[in-house]
Coordinates of C-alpha atoms and ligand atoms in Angstrom, one line a residue:
X1 CA 27.8 113.2 -8.5
X2 CA 27.1 116.2 -10.7
X3 CA 30.0 118.6 -11.1
X4 CA 29.0 122.2 -10.8
X5 CA 31.3 125.0 -12.1
X6 CA 31.8 128.1 -10.0
X7 CA 32.1 131.5 -11.7
X8 CA 34.6 134.1 -10.4
X9 CA 33.6 137.6 -9.2
X10 CA 34.7 139.0 -12.5
X11 CA 32.7 136.5 -14.5
X12 CA 29.6 137.2 -12.3
X13 CA 29.9 140.9 -13.0
X14 CA 29.8 140.1 -16.8
X15 CA 26.9 137.6 -16.3
X16 CA 25.0 140.3 -14.4
X17 CA 25.6 142.8 -17.2
X18 CA 24.6 140.2 -19.8
X19 CA 21.5 139.3 -17.7
X20 CA 20.4 142.9 -17.5
X21 CA 20.8 143.1 -21.3
X22 CA 18.8 139.9 -21.9
X23 CA 16.0 141.0 -19.6
X24 CA 15.7 144.5 -21.2
X25 CA 15.6 142.9 -24.6
X26 CA 13.0 140.3 -23.6
X27 CA 10.9 143.1 -22.1
X28 CA 10.9 145.0 -25.4
X29 CA 10.0 141.8 -27.3
X30 CA 7.2 141.0 -24.8
X31 CA 5.8 144.5 -25.4
X32 CA 5.9 144.0 -29.1
X33 CA 4.0 140.7 -28.9
X34 CA 0.4 141.7 -29.4
X35 CA -2.5 140.2 -31.4
X36 CA -1.4 140.5 -35.0
X37 CA 2.4 140.2 -34.3
X38 CA 4.1 137.9 -36.7
X39 CA 6.5 135.3 -35.1
X40 CA 9.1 136.0 -37.8
X41 CA 8.9 139.7 -37.0
X42 CA 9.5 139.0 -33.3
X43 CA 12.4 136.8 -34.3
X44 CA 14.1 139.6 -36.3
X45 CA 13.3 142.1 -33.5
X46 CA 14.8 139.8 -30.9
X47 CA 18.0 139.5 -32.8
X48 CA 18.2 143.3 -33.2
X49 CA 17.5 143.9 -29.5
X50 CA 20.5 141.9 -28.5
X51 CA 22.7 143.2 -31.3
X52 CA 22.1 146.8 -30.4
X53 CA 23.2 146.0 -26.8
X54 CA 26.3 144.2 -27.8
X55 CA 25.1 140.7 -27.1
X56 CA 24.5 137.6 -29.3
X57 CA 21.6 135.2 -29.3
X58 CA 22.8 132.0 -27.7
X59 CA 20.1 129.6 -28.9
X60 CA 20.6 130.3 -32.6
X61 CA 22.4 127.2 -34.1
X62 CA 22.7 125.7 -30.6
X63 CA 22.6 121.9 -30.8
X64 CA 21.3 120.4 -27.6
X65 CA 22.8 117.0 -26.9
X66 CA 21.0 114.3 -28.8
X67 CA 19.9 116.6 -31.6
X68 CA 21.3 116.4 -35.1
X69 CA 20.8 120.0 -36.1
X70 CA 21.1 123.4 -34.4
X71 CA 18.1 125.4 -33.3
X72 CA 17.0 127.6 -36.2
X73 CA 16.0 130.7 -34.2
X74 CA 17.2 133.2 -31.6
X75 CA 14.1 133.1 -29.5
X76 CA 11.7 130.2 -28.7
X77 CA 8.0 131.3 -29.2
X78 CA 5.7 128.7 -27.8
X79 CA 1.9 129.1 -28.1
X80 CA -0.9 127.5 -26.1
X81 CA -0.3 123.7 -25.9
X82 CA 3.3 124.2 -27.0
X83 CA 5.5 124.1 -23.9
X84 CA 8.9 125.1 -25.1
X85 CA 11.2 125.4 -28.2
X86 CA 8.4 126.7 -30.5
X87 CA 9.6 128.0 -33.8
X88 CA 8.9 131.3 -35.6
X89 CA 7.3 130.3 -38.9
X90 CA 6.4 132.5 -41.9
X91 CA 2.8 133.7 -41.6
X92 CA 2.4 132.5 -38.1
X93 CA 0.7 135.3 -36.2
X94 CA -0.2 135.8 -32.6
X95 CA -3.9 136.0 -31.9
X96 CA -6.1 137.4 -29.1
X97 CA -6.6 134.5 -26.6
X98 CA -3.2 133.0 -27.2
X99 CA -1.0 131.9 -24.2
X100 CA 2.5 132.9 -25.3
X101 CA 5.8 131.9 -23.9
X102 CA 9.1 133.6 -24.9
X103 CA 12.3 131.9 -24.0
X104 CA 15.5 133.8 -24.8
X105 CA 19.2 133.4 -24.2
X106 CA 22.2 135.7 -24.7
X107 CA 25.9 135.3 -25.0
X108 CA 27.7 138.4 -23.7
X109 CA 31.5 138.7 -23.5
X110 CA 31.6 134.9 -23.8
X111 CA 29.2 134.2 -21.0
X112 CA 25.6 132.8 -21.2
X113 CA 22.3 133.8 -19.5
X114 CA 18.8 132.4 -20.1
X115 CA 15.3 133.5 -19.2
X116 CA 11.6 133.0 -20.1
X117 CA 8.2 134.5 -19.6
X118 CA 4.6 133.4 -20.3
X119 CA 1.7 135.8 -20.8
X120 CA -1.8 135.9 -22.2
X121 CA -3.0 138.1 -25.1
X122 CA -6.2 139.7 -23.8
X123 CA -8.0 139.2 -20.6
X124 CA -7.2 135.7 -19.3
X125 CA -9.8 133.3 -18.1
X126 CA -9.5 132.6 -14.4
X127 CA -7.9 129.2 -15.0
X128 CA -5.2 130.7 -17.2
X129 CA -4.6 133.5 -14.8
X130 CA -4.0 130.9 -12.0
X131 CA -1.7 128.9 -14.2
X132 CA 0.5 131.9 -15.0
X133 CA 0.5 133.1 -11.4
X134 CA 1.3 129.7 -10.0
X135 CA 4.2 129.3 -12.4
X136 CA 5.7 132.7 -11.6
X137 CA 5.2 132.1 -7.9
X138 CA 6.8 128.7 -8.1
X139 CA 9.8 130.3 -9.7
X140 CA 10.1 133.1 -7.1
X141 CA 9.8 130.6 -4.2
X142 CA 12.4 128.3 -5.8
X143 CA 14.8 131.3 -6.3
X144 CA 14.4 132.2 -2.6
X145 CA 15.7 128.7 -1.5
X146 CA 19.0 129.4 -3.3
X147 CA 21.8 130.3 -0.8
X148 CA 25.1 128.8 0.3
X149 CA 24.4 125.7 2.4
X150 CA 21.1 125.0 0.8
X151 CA 20.8 121.9 -1.4
X152 CA 20.2 121.7 -5.1
X153 CA 17.2 119.4 -4.4
X154 CA 15.5 122.2 -2.4
X155 CA 14.6 124.0 -5.8
X156 CA 12.6 121.2 -7.3
X157 CA 11.0 120.2 -4.1
X158 CA 9.8 123.8 -3.6
X159 CA 8.4 123.9 -7.2
X160 CA 6.7 120.5 -6.9
X161 CA 5.0 121.4 -3.6
X162 CA 3.8 124.7 -5.0
X163 CA 2.4 123.2 -8.3
X164 CA 0.7 120.4 -6.5
X165 CA -1.0 122.7 -4.1
X166 CA -2.5 124.5 -7.1
X167 CA -3.4 121.2 -8.8
X168 CA -1.1 121.7 -11.8
X169 CA 1.1 119.1 -13.5
X170 CA 4.8 119.4 -13.8
X171 CA 6.9 118.6 -17.0
X172 CA 9.5 116.1 -15.9
X173 CA 11.5 115.4 -19.1
X174 CA 12.7 119.0 -19.3
X175 CA 14.6 120.7 -16.5
X176 CA 16.5 123.7 -15.5
X177 CA 20.3 123.5 -15.7
X178 CA 23.6 125.0 -14.9
X179 CA 24.5 128.0 -17.2
X180 CA 27.2 130.6 -17.7
X181 CA 30.0 128.9 -19.7
X182 CA 27.5 127.3 -22.0
X183 CA 23.8 127.3 -22.8
X184 CA 23.4 124.1 -20.8
X185 CA 25.8 122.9 -18.1
X186 CA 25.6 120.4 -15.4
X187 CA 23.7 120.0 -13.1
X188 CA 20.1 119.2 -14.1
X189 CA 17.7 121.3 -12.1
X190 CA 14.4 119.4 -12.2
X191 CA 11.1 120.9 -11.2
X192 CA 10.1 118.0 -9.0
X193 CA 11.5 116.4 -5.9
X194 CA 14.5 114.3 -6.9
X195 CA 16.1 112.7 -3.8
X196 CA 19.4 112.1 -5.7
X197 CA 20.0 115.8 -5.6
X198 CA 19.3 116.3 -2.0
X199 CA 23.0 116.1 -1.0
X200 CA 24.4 118.5 -3.6
X201 CA 25.3 121.6 -1.7
X202 CA 25.0 125.1 -3.3
X203 CA 28.1 127.1 -3.1
X204 CA 29.0 130.7 -4.0
X205 CA 29.7 131.2 -7.7
X206 CA 27.3 128.4 -8.9
X207 CA 25.0 129.7 -11.7
X208 CA 21.7 128.1 -12.4
X209 CA 18.8 128.5 -14.8
X210 CA 15.6 127.7 -12.8
X211 CA 12.6 127.1 -15.1
X212 CA 9.3 125.6 -13.9
X213 CA 7.0 124.3 -16.6
X214 CA 3.5 123.8 -15.2
X215 CA 0.6 122.2 -17.1
X216 CA -3.2 122.1 -16.8
X217 CA -2.9 118.3 -17.4
X218 CA -0.2 115.8 -16.6
X219 CA 3.5 115.7 -17.2
X220 CA 3.7 113.9 -20.5
X221 CA 5.2 115.7 -23.5
X222 CA 5.8 114.9 -27.2
X223 CA 7.8 116.5 -29.9
X224 CA 6.1 117.8 -33.0
X225 CA 7.2 116.6 -36.5
X226 CA 9.1 119.8 -36.9
X227 CA 11.7 118.1 -34.6
X228 CA 11.7 121.0 -32.1
X229 CA 8.4 122.1 -30.7
X230 CA 7.6 120.3 -27.5
X231 CA 3.9 120.1 -26.7
X232 CA 1.8 118.7 -23.9
X233 CA 0.8 115.1 -25.0
X234 CA -2.7 115.7 -23.7
X235 CA -3.0 119.0 -25.5
X236 CA -3.5 121.0 -22.4
X237 CA -2.2 124.5 -21.8
X238 CA 1.1 125.1 -20.0
X239 CA 3.2 128.0 -18.7
X240 CA 7.0 128.4 -18.4
X241 CA 9.0 131.0 -16.4
X242 CA 12.8 131.1 -16.1
X243 CA 15.5 133.2 -14.6
X244 CA 19.3 132.8 -14.3
X245 CA 20.5 133.0 -10.7
X246 CA 23.9 133.0 -9.1
X247 CA 24.7 131.8 -5.6
X248 CA 26.4 134.6 -3.6
X249 CA 28.1 134.6 -0.2
X250 CA 25.0 135.9 1.4
X251 CA 22.3 134.3 -0.7
X252 CA 21.5 134.7 -4.3
X253 CA 21.4 137.3 -7.1
X254 CA 18.9 137.0 -9.9
X255 CA 21.0 138.1 -12.8
X256 CA 18.1 138.2 -15.4
X257 CA 15.7 140.6 -13.6
X258 CA 12.1 139.2 -13.5
X259 CA 9.7 140.6 -16.1
X260 CA 5.9 140.0 -16.3
Ligands
MF3_1 N1 16.1 127.9 -22.6 C1 16.1 126.7 -23.4 C2 16.4 125.5 -22.4 O1 16.9 125.8 -21.3 C3 17.2 126.6 -24.3 C4 16.7 126.5 -25.7 S1 17.7 125.4 -26.5 C5 17.2 125.5 -28.1 O2 16.1 124.4 -22.7 F1 18.0 124.8 -28.8 F2 16.0 125.0 -28.2 F3 17.2 126.7 -28.4
CO2 CO1 17.0 127.2 -19.8

């Protein structure tokens, strides 16, 4: 069974401070991301936004298990059919009509937080508006299931039910995860109903990154030849939203405040 670490009250106070910093930084980056913004400019801006608040980028040089090299950026910028881990590339510029996801992680006083937001540049078509809204709402509903005595499996079941109601697909090969002492910790937090998680009890001090990835097509993904960028195999649009949450005595605390 998955072992899930528990953070102390002192550690949770640091995580909350780091989460506030991460959220503020991501909000500033999100506001800078407009038609004409260069992805490399956003990357440099992202680094500076953390540095000026005393935090470090946690994705930069991070090597997910199974990878041979570390991630080359501080922030993942994924556009349109790209789902996650998109790279900033020289001369790559955001355009009106792009669906943009920013995924950002911080290390603050030795502890890790993680969050993501997806938004549209311009006035979104109705279908895209629904995709973004359903993804954000799935995340909010999943977060509300988190409390001592609830089960880990409640998170994915809630997300799946919500996505299915809207008719959206769910990425299955990428999941949320434990977080805090590392970028990724046990347990996996899938975005679908996984009966093997139904008996893992949530307890105060557990810290989770919950991150639904919904698609306009099906669940299949592939990795681009750059080795990082994960796209929908069918080329459809997708949206991603993520927060870091800690289980408290009374319920939960979102330690990376939501941004739109
Ligand atoms: N937030 C990302 C995730 O949970 C972490 C990015 S890992 C990186 O998967 F190596 F791609 F940066
Ligand atoms: Co994550």
